[in-house]
């Protein structure tokens, strides 16, 4: 792909490998006052058609639909639909030639429509951009009237002969072919895409390779058919029986002159089935398992059942690489099978539906583990695959009428997972059963919790808690959940009637390590199986997840945090050994921190970023009580003995903080005058930086040192690669007392800023409390977004005061400011710059934009960077007095890479600044 910027329209143009424009992304939305989306799209195309390299005459019939018969028209674009979703509309146009639609070619215009009117009264559509699948050049011959007539007269018997069937070929029942619909189109012939037999794969150079399940091959095309040429075809939708697939729907494109089949596909891709991808409550707030099919069926989704083995006797069974659905436990429930080519589609309240879900979710779990970087052969070394799974089994009752599930191991000598069985999700209507295997959370509990333990400690249970299964269920389902507020913390929301588990348990109510709900305290009485302790563990794990991004408003941040926590727990369990399993939760906490020290090599993440967060999360849940503390535990544990920190507003703790780069415990002075207020740096001369250090530990911090770094105004940086030491690179500091109310000042650090808005980074260490940067291996680097907010020893200041004594002063100081934007990820990322203005400015029409040399959205290769220049667009005037009435008014610029917040810059409005800042950077 190629990317360029069109300065006049402030548009990014994305081109394909042939340099054909495929996407237009506008820095400034095109605004239309049209009354309908269709008219707005027409206005837009007539303004921007040159950027997609269309011609003005091709737009003359935008209001018309494609024709059903040939005309003399050349290339045109004809209206086919406008599709509204929430607050956006996509208007689509079909490319046409001879008035006929060109196969899979056209334009799509994306816009935001007005919110206050349906349909809008005054327009104001804001168009984001366009996508083009148009063919840049079309040259097709018009068929003769006779050829067209013959094309229109094709019946089932004729088509059967054209596709190579004569009634005698094995696997094709030509007599069953029935044409359902026909239409004329234009098609560009590509031999490699002509036909892929059912069950085929892809061989060298992308050519189709027949495999088992292939039933016939097409005859060669006529001599006149040339690669890359356009032809008039009849698109025929038809039904045809093939063995062993049975009746399938197909589409064939038949060329008018030669009657050659230029393209043919069966309208299936693989064996599919209907499942609950997540339980209905997580997905949509309901319904509960007691509901009937009428309410439950709409929550089913079609998915590909991956890894199924080749059919036997023309039938597919739910038997694959990882999982085999069997009936090895009462009650009797024969696993479903389907003829090849048929989908495993069943109503929700059936054993068969439970069987499909059992296969899909169990297979899904093992694939997740592999996707996170753990090879099956080593992580599940003691397990024989495929694992037998009974979708309608029993555990504690003879007939399986119970809400339950169970993982069985081989033995405590050999370890490994032997089988899995699932019971019911509802006991109200057992004649029409709904299986608990339909709940992805339950499968995560069983396989993530017990299945993993059987492979590493030769038992399915921890000694200090039931398992980590609830943690997997809570964390992996949280990023995209529809649940909010208190409901977010229900671990099994679909099974709320029978399974009362939560992952926000309160220490004061006994849900502490060492509290009355802890297995170590209540063992043998209230919680013999450790279900209550498991909720303490899931609450602890969930707190870590929330701190490292789970509480972000950005779905990508939550998904990253979710994946990382799943990886971390799996890695920790994988590090355990049956000869010395963790007897106490403190052992597991330590193992979790050790696991974090290692690199996540398959994802390219350095280790050592979250150890302090892990320790803090267990502390908050009552672990690490000081000597002599009351028992049972009803309060948080103690912090580390020494815990020096640079305050960023969280007082040394690790609740999620979106803006981690605005620590006011770091400041600059232009003279070494020991002043305590921040002054904007002056480039090119010696400045003096200071930092305040506190200690939330229980002992005096000694041997305290601070290292000081700076960088030009930037976001997306990595340590140490992108930071330069100050002239005074390191200073020793006095001891810091164990009192978070007291602080010491360290400095001055002499330094020479490159701009007035240079970023500053301070790294404190003390005896017994090193910064996480000390965990980095030689040559390793770690991005700031993972490092800074998760290590309270580190403080960063990208916060600057800007003159807001009036509109002109603010414009003078902000316009022309540069931010160096870098992609810190190991793969190419879409960069997004998100400006956030204080309400005082936003409500008065002020806007922050970026110059034509960079833009607000662009892509960067790993480690690549680009400078962006800010332009503040004035709205209504404001006064210094109005600024002073606003609490902490600031302009924030957030930088995202692949949906991850990787840094930012903040500019606090100062209504008392004596003189405006220079515009130089």
mmCIF file of C-alpha atoms in Angstrom, residues 238-379:
data_model
loop_
_atom_site.group_PDB
_atom_site.id
_atom_site.type_symbol
_atom_site.label_atom_id
_atom_site.label_comp_id
_atom_site.label_asym_id
_atom_site.label_seq_id
_atom_site.Cartn_x
_atom_site.Cartn_y
_atom_site.Cartn_z
ATOM 1 C CA UNK A 238 -28.826 -21.839 -8.330
ATOM 2 C CA UNK A 239 -29.267 -24.867 -6.109
ATOM 3 C CA UNK A 240 -27.389 -28.090 -6.792
ATOM 4 C CA UNK A 241 -26.997 -31.360 -4.935
ATOM 5 C CA UNK A 242 -23.428 -32.593 -4.535
ATOM 6 C CA UNK A 243 -22.107 -35.561 -2.661
ATOM 7 C CA UNK A 244 -21.438 -35.721 0.172
ATOM 8 C CA UNK A 245 -22.509 -32.131 0.858
ATOM 9 C CA UNK A 246 -26.128 -32.398 -0.159
ATOM 10 C CA UNK A 247 -28.109 -29.445 -1.550
ATOM 11 C CA UNK A 248 -26.110 -26.221 -1.642
ATOM 12 C CA UNK A 249 -26.636 -22.739 -3.033
ATOM 13 C CA UNK A 250 -24.187 -21.586 -5.698
ATOM 14 C CA UNK A 251 -23.485 -18.640 -7.962
ATOM 15 C CA UNK A 252 -22.081 -18.923 -11.496
ATOM 16 C CA UNK A 253 -21.072 -16.163 -13.931
ATOM 17 C CA UNK A 254 -21.703 -17.270 -17.517
ATOM 18 C CA UNK A 255 -20.101 -15.251 -20.333
ATOM 19 C CA UNK A 256 -22.562 -14.211 -23.048
ATOM 20 C CA UNK A 257 -20.707 -15.108 -26.262
ATOM 21 C CA UNK A 258 -18.916 -18.365 -25.377
ATOM 22 C CA UNK A 259 -21.160 -19.494 -22.495
ATOM 23 C CA UNK A 260 -17.995 -20.125 -20.502
ATOM 24 C CA UNK A 261 -18.219 -20.285 -16.712
ATOM 25 C CA UNK A 262 -15.910 -17.436 -15.659
ATOM 26 C CA UNK A 263 -16.579 -17.706 -11.937
ATOM 27 C CA UNK A 264 -18.334 -20.196 -9.678
ATOM 28 C CA UNK A 265 -18.670 -20.559 -5.940
ATOM 29 C CA UNK A 266 -20.669 -22.552 -3.448
ATOM 30 C CA UNK A 267 -22.100 -20.097 -0.935
ATOM 31 C CA UNK A 268 -20.344 -21.716 2.018
ATOM 32 C CA UNK A 269 -16.809 -21.410 3.399
ATOM 33 C CA UNK A 270 -16.547 -24.139 6.081
ATOM 34 C CA UNK A 271 -18.562 -26.196 8.565
ATOM 35 C CA UNK A 272 -20.390 -23.731 10.771
ATOM 36 C CA UNK A 273 -22.680 -23.870 13.748
ATOM 37 C CA UNK A 274 -24.859 -21.654 15.885
ATOM 38 C CA UNK A 275 -23.510 -20.878 19.356
ATOM 39 C CA UNK A 276 -23.521 -18.249 22.057
ATOM 40 C CA UNK A 277 -20.156 -16.567 21.440
ATOM 41 C CA UNK A 278 -20.571 -15.139 24.927
ATOM 42 C CA UNK A 279 -23.484 -15.690 27.258
ATOM 43 C CA UNK A 280 -26.607 -13.629 26.476
ATOM 44 C CA UNK A 281 -26.272 -11.451 29.591
ATOM 45 C CA UNK A 282 -22.687 -10.478 28.800
ATOM 46 C CA UNK A 283 -23.575 -9.818 25.177
ATOM 47 C CA UNK A 284 -26.861 -8.001 25.568
ATOM 48 C CA UNK A 285 -28.030 -7.963 29.174
ATOM 49 C CA UNK A 286 -30.183 -11.099 28.790
ATOM 50 C CA UNK A 287 -32.180 -13.259 28.640
ATOM 51 C CA UNK A 288 -31.386 -15.647 31.505
ATOM 52 C CA UNK A 289 -31.162 -19.450 31.011
ATOM 53 C CA UNK A 290 -34.764 -19.968 32.157
ATOM 54 C CA UNK A 291 -36.021 -18.221 29.021
ATOM 55 C CA UNK A 292 -37.500 -20.145 26.123
ATOM 56 C CA UNK A 293 -36.206 -20.575 22.609
ATOM 57 C CA UNK A 294 -38.111 -17.557 21.394
ATOM 58 C CA UNK A 295 -35.980 -15.303 23.596
ATOM 59 C CA UNK A 296 -32.724 -17.287 23.515
ATOM 60 C CA UNK A 297 -32.499 -18.120 19.811
ATOM 61 C CA UNK A 298 -31.878 -14.527 18.653
ATOM 62 C CA UNK A 299 -28.681 -14.523 20.746
ATOM 63 C CA UNK A 300 -27.172 -17.366 18.692
ATOM 64 C CA UNK A 301 -24.395 -16.512 16.279
ATOM 65 C CA UNK A 302 -23.004 -18.462 13.350
ATOM 66 C CA UNK A 303 -19.348 -19.408 13.795
ATOM 67 C CA UNK A 304 -16.874 -21.622 11.986
ATOM 68 C CA UNK A 305 -16.216 -24.864 13.840
ATOM 69 C CA UNK A 306 -12.481 -24.962 13.366
ATOM 70 C CA UNK A 307 -10.359 -28.055 13.158
ATOM 71 C CA UNK A 308 -13.039 -30.663 12.497
ATOM 72 C CA UNK A 309 -11.657 -33.894 11.159
ATOM 73 C CA UNK A 310 -12.597 -35.194 7.726
ATOM 74 C CA UNK A 311 -16.134 -36.590 7.545
ATOM 75 C CA UNK A 312 -16.705 -40.311 7.874
ATOM 76 C CA UNK A 313 -19.426 -41.866 5.741
ATOM 77 C CA UNK A 314 -20.337 -38.417 4.455
ATOM 78 C CA UNK A 315 -20.998 -37.096 7.966
ATOM 79 C CA UNK A 316 -19.210 -34.572 10.132
ATOM 80 C CA UNK A 317 -18.886 -35.259 13.849
ATOM 81 C CA UNK A 318 -17.805 -32.781 16.497
ATOM 82 C CA UNK A 319 -14.360 -34.286 16.560
ATOM 83 C CA UNK A 320 -11.298 -32.158 16.000
ATOM 84 C CA UNK A 321 -7.659 -31.479 16.740
ATOM 85 C CA UNK A 322 -8.242 -30.433 20.341
ATOM 86 C CA UNK A 323 -11.698 -31.655 21.331
ATOM 87 C CA UNK A 324 -13.950 -34.654 20.725
ATOM 88 C CA UNK A 325 -17.589 -34.506 21.823
ATOM 89 C CA UNK A 326 -18.580 -37.860 23.345
ATOM 90 C CA UNK A 327 -21.336 -39.321 25.490
ATOM 91 C CA UNK A 328 -19.358 -41.009 28.242
ATOM 92 C CA UNK A 329 -21.522 -39.922 31.221
ATOM 93 C CA UNK A 330 -25.230 -40.315 31.925
ATOM 94 C CA UNK A 331 -27.715 -39.096 30.904
ATOM 95 C CA UNK A 332 -27.716 -40.365 27.345
ATOM 96 C CA UNK A 333 -27.276 -37.609 24.796
ATOM 97 C CA UNK A 334 -25.871 -38.680 21.476
ATOM 98 C CA UNK A 335 -23.475 -36.061 20.055
ATOM 99 C CA UNK A 336 -24.867 -34.349 16.965
ATOM 100 C CA UNK A 337 -23.577 -35.121 13.479
ATOM 101 C CA UNK A 338 -24.282 -33.458 10.152
ATOM 102 C CA UNK A 339 -23.975 -34.398 6.530
ATOM 103 C CA UNK A 340 -20.956 -32.798 4.966
ATOM 104 C CA UNK A 341 -21.715 -29.272 3.906
ATOM 105 C CA UNK A 342 -24.542 -28.869 6.424
ATOM 106 C CA UNK A 343 -24.255 -26.561 9.402
ATOM 107 C CA UNK A 344 -24.642 -27.566 13.044
ATOM 108 C CA UNK A 345 -27.633 -25.292 13.619
ATOM 109 C CA UNK A 346 -29.984 -26.090 16.500
ATOM 110 C CA UNK A 347 -32.405 -24.341 18.807
ATOM 111 C CA UNK A 348 -30.914 -23.078 22.055
ATOM 112 C CA UNK A 349 -32.825 -25.385 24.396
ATOM 113 C CA UNK A 350 -31.475 -28.652 22.998
ATOM 114 C CA UNK A 351 -28.657 -31.013 23.893
ATOM 115 C CA UNK A 352 -27.367 -30.656 20.351
ATOM 116 C CA UNK A 353 -26.927 -26.913 20.796
ATOM 117 C CA UNK A 354 -24.999 -27.610 23.993
ATOM 118 C CA UNK A 355 -22.802 -30.040 22.055
ATOM 119 C CA UNK A 356 -21.921 -27.449 19.415
ATOM 120 C CA UNK A 357 -21.122 -24.904 22.133
ATOM 121 C CA UNK A 358 -19.012 -27.435 24.037
ATOM 122 C CA UNK A 359 -16.924 -28.123 20.944
ATOM 123 C CA UNK A 360 -16.601 -24.482 19.928
ATOM 124 C CA UNK A 361 -15.698 -23.079 23.354
ATOM 125 C CA UNK A 362 -13.310 -25.852 24.399
ATOM 126 C CA UNK A 363 -11.541 -25.697 21.038
ATOM 127 C CA UNK A 364 -11.531 -21.914 21.392
ATOM 128 C CA UNK A 365 -9.753 -22.117 24.747
ATOM 129 C CA UNK A 366 -6.925 -24.326 23.505
ATOM 130 C CA UNK A 367 -6.482 -22.065 20.502
ATOM 131 C CA UNK A 368 -6.372 -19.039 22.805
ATOM 132 C CA UNK A 369 -3.561 -20.610 24.808
ATOM 133 C CA UNK A 370 -1.580 -21.264 21.630
ATOM 134 C CA UNK A 371 -2.321 -17.762 20.365
ATOM 135 C CA UNK A 372 -0.887 -16.330 23.578
ATOM 136 C CA UNK A 373 2.363 -18.081 22.791
ATOM 137 C CA UNK A 374 2.151 -21.370 24.715
ATOM 138 C CA UNK A 375 2.743 -24.406 22.469
ATOM 139 C CA UNK A 376 0.170 -27.112 23.135
ATOM 140 C CA UNK A 377 2.745 -29.888 23.050
ATOM 141 C CA UNK A 378 4.670 -28.403 25.956
ATOM 142 C CA UNK A 379 2.026 -26.560 27.962
#
